[in-house]
Amino acid sequence: DADAAAVASSRVAAHAAVYNQPPKYPFLVKLQEIVLDERNRGIIRWDAAERELRVVDKARLEVDVMPRYFTAQGARSRFSSFSRQLNNYGFENTLRGPKGQPVYRHIDPTVATVDDFLRVKKISCIRQARARAAEMLGGKAPAPFAVLDHHQHS
């Protein structure tokens, strides 16, 4: 859809203007495009109030949405790869969604909007930063981000 592509392109351009570089991770750009595309609202969506990514219809995500954005062998490998990529970027399954409707929350509680996706780093980068901080703090690692229970945040 030309409108969705134009919106995604303008968001990538806005990110480049703010950070003086294009987004580093293509998966996050695609994730943002998927969530912002109106055609996918009944399939996958960002719940801003809960700061959660909700897969509303896993079967349709695998069959209808993912082939437009990703290449993989078979529907199962598509979703498992998608889920693994979410994990690689700090989105954890909250295990609160019904079967076939996983709910993910980012480990950084400041990831509150779809626009925040483009500033997320791979977990390996976060771990490396924590290790460097631990070295600077004399071996004491800073506490990791906590995944907040949905009743705890305001």
Coordinates of C-alpha atoms in Angstrom, one line a residue:
D1 CA 0.0 0.0 0.0
A2 CA 1.5 3.3 -1.1
D3 CA 0.1 5.3 1.9
A4 CA 1.6 2.9 4.5
A5 CA 5.0 3.0 2.6
A6 CA 4.9 6.8 2.5
V7 CA 4.2 7.0 6.3
A8 CA 7.0 4.5 7.0
S9 CA 9.4 6.4 4.8
S10 CA 8.6 9.7 6.5
R11 CA 9.2 8.1 9.9
V12 CA 12.6 6.7 8.8
A13 CA 13.5 10.1 7.4
A14 CA 12.4 11.8 10.7
H15 CA 14.6 9.4 12.6
A16 CA 17.5 10.1 10.3
A17 CA 17.0 13.9 10.8
V18 CA 16.9 13.6 14.6
Y19 CA 19.7 11.1 15.1
N20 CA 21.8 12.1 12.1
Q21 CA 21.7 8.5 10.8
P22 CA 19.2 6.1 9.4
P23 CA 17.8 3.5 11.8
K24 CA 20.4 0.8 12.5
Y25 CA 18.1 -2.2 12.6
P26 CA 15.9 -3.1 9.6
F27 CA 13.7 -5.5 11.7
L28 CA 12.6 -2.6 13.9
V29 CA 11.7 -0.5 10.9
K30 CA 9.6 -3.4 9.5
L31 CA 8.0 -3.9 12.9
Q32 CA 7.0 -0.3 13.1
E33 CA 5.6 -0.4 9.5
I34 CA 3.6 -3.6 10.4
V35 CA 2.1 -2.0 13.5
L36 CA 1.3 1.3 11.8
D37 CA -0.3 -0.3 8.8
E38 CA -4.1 0.0 9.2
R39 CA -4.6 -3.3 7.4
N40 CA -3.0 -5.1 10.3
R41 CA -5.0 -3.6 13.2
G42 CA -7.0 -6.8 13.8
I43 CA -3.8 -8.9 13.6
I44 CA -1.1 -7.1 15.5
R45 CA -1.2 -3.8 17.4
W46 CA 0.7 -1.6 19.8
D47 CA -1.3 -1.0 23.0
A48 CA 0.1 2.4 24.1
A49 CA -1.7 2.4 27.5
E50 CA -0.1 -0.9 28.5
R51 CA 3.1 -0.4 26.4
E52 CA 2.6 -3.9 24.9
L53 CA 2.8 -5.4 21.5
R54 CA -0.3 -7.6 21.1
V55 CA -0.5 -10.4 18.5
V56 CA -4.3 -10.5 18.1
D57 CA -4.3 -13.2 15.4
K58 CA -1.1 -15.3 15.1
A59 CA -2.4 -17.3 12.2
R60 CA -3.2 -14.3 10.1
L61 CA 0.1 -12.7 11.1
E62 CA 1.9 -15.7 9.7
V63 CA -0.1 -16.0 6.5
D64 CA -1.2 -12.5 5.6
V65 CA 1.3 -10.0 7.1
M66 CA 4.7 -11.6 7.5
P67 CA 5.1 -12.7 3.8
R68 CA 4.8 -9.0 2.9
Y69 CA 7.7 -8.1 5.1
F70 CA 9.9 -11.1 5.6
T71 CA 11.3 -14.1 3.7
A72 CA 11.4 -17.5 5.4
Q73 CA 10.6 -21.1 4.8
G74 CA 7.1 -22.1 6.1
A75 CA 4.7 -20.3 8.4
R76 CA 6.0 -21.9 11.6
S77 CA 9.6 -20.7 10.9
R78 CA 8.3 -17.3 10.0
F79 CA 6.6 -16.8 13.4
S80 CA 9.4 -18.4 15.4
S81 CA 11.9 -16.1 13.6
F82 CA 9.7 -13.1 14.3
S83 CA 9.4 -14.0 17.9
R84 CA 13.2 -14.6 18.2
Q85 CA 13.8 -11.2 16.6
L86 CA 11.5 -9.6 19.1
N87 CA 13.5 -11.2 21.9
N88 CA 16.8 -10.1 20.3
Y89 CA 15.5 -6.5 20.6
G90 CA 14.3 -6.7 24.2
F91 CA 10.7 -7.6 23.7
E92 CA 9.7 -10.3 26.1
N93 CA 6.6 -12.5 26.0
T94 CA 4.6 -11.6 29.1
L95 CA 2.8 -15.0 28.9
R96 CA -0.5 -13.2 29.6
G97 CA -2.1 -13.5 26.2
P98 CA -4.5 -16.3 25.3
K99 CA -3.1 -19.2 23.3
G100 CA -2.2 -17.9 19.8
Q101 CA -2.3 -14.3 21.0
P102 CA 1.1 -13.6 22.5
V103 CA 1.7 -10.2 24.3
Y104 CA 5.2 -8.7 24.3
R105 CA 6.6 -5.9 26.4
H106 CA 9.9 -4.3 26.0
I107 CA 12.4 -4.6 28.9
D108 CA 13.0 -0.8 28.8
P109 CA 9.9 0.8 30.4
T110 CA 10.6 4.0 28.4
V111 CA 9.6 2.2 25.1
A112 CA 6.1 3.6 25.2
T113 CA 5.2 4.4 21.6
V114 CA 5.7 2.9 18.1
D115 CA 8.2 5.7 17.4
D116 CA 10.4 4.4 20.3
F117 CA 11.0 1.2 18.3
L118 CA 13.6 2.9 16.2
R119 CA 15.8 3.8 19.2
V120 CA 15.8 0.3 20.6
K121 CA 19.1 -1.6 20.5
K122 CA 19.8 -5.3 20.2
I123 CA 20.1 -7.0 23.6
S124 CA 23.7 -7.9 22.8
C125 CA 24.4 -4.2 22.7
I126 CA 22.6 -3.6 26.0
R127 CA 24.5 -6.4 27.6
Q128 CA 27.8 -5.0 26.3
A129 CA 26.9 -1.6 27.7
R130 CA 26.1 -3.1 31.1
A131 CA 29.4 -5.0 31.1
R132 CA 31.3 -1.8 30.3
A133 CA 29.4 0.0 33.1
A134 CA 30.2 -2.8 35.5
E135 CA 33.9 -2.4 34.7
M136 CA 33.6 1.3 35.3
L137 CA 31.8 0.7 38.6
G138 CA 34.5 -1.6 39.9
G139 CA 32.7 -4.9 38.9
K140 CA 29.2 -4.0 40.2
A141 CA 26.8 -4.4 37.4
P142 CA 23.9 -1.9 37.2
A143 CA 20.5 -3.4 37.7
P144 CA 18.8 -4.6 34.5
F145 CA 15.5 -3.1 33.4
A146 CA 12.6 -4.7 35.0
V147 CA 9.5 -5.9 33.1
L148 CA 6.8 -4.1 34.9
D149 CA 3.6 -5.8 35.9
H150 CA 0.8 -4.1 34.0
H151 CA -0.7 -3.0 37.4
Q152 CA 2.5 -1.3 38.5
H153 CA 2.9 1.5 36.0
S154 CA 1.0 4.8 36.1

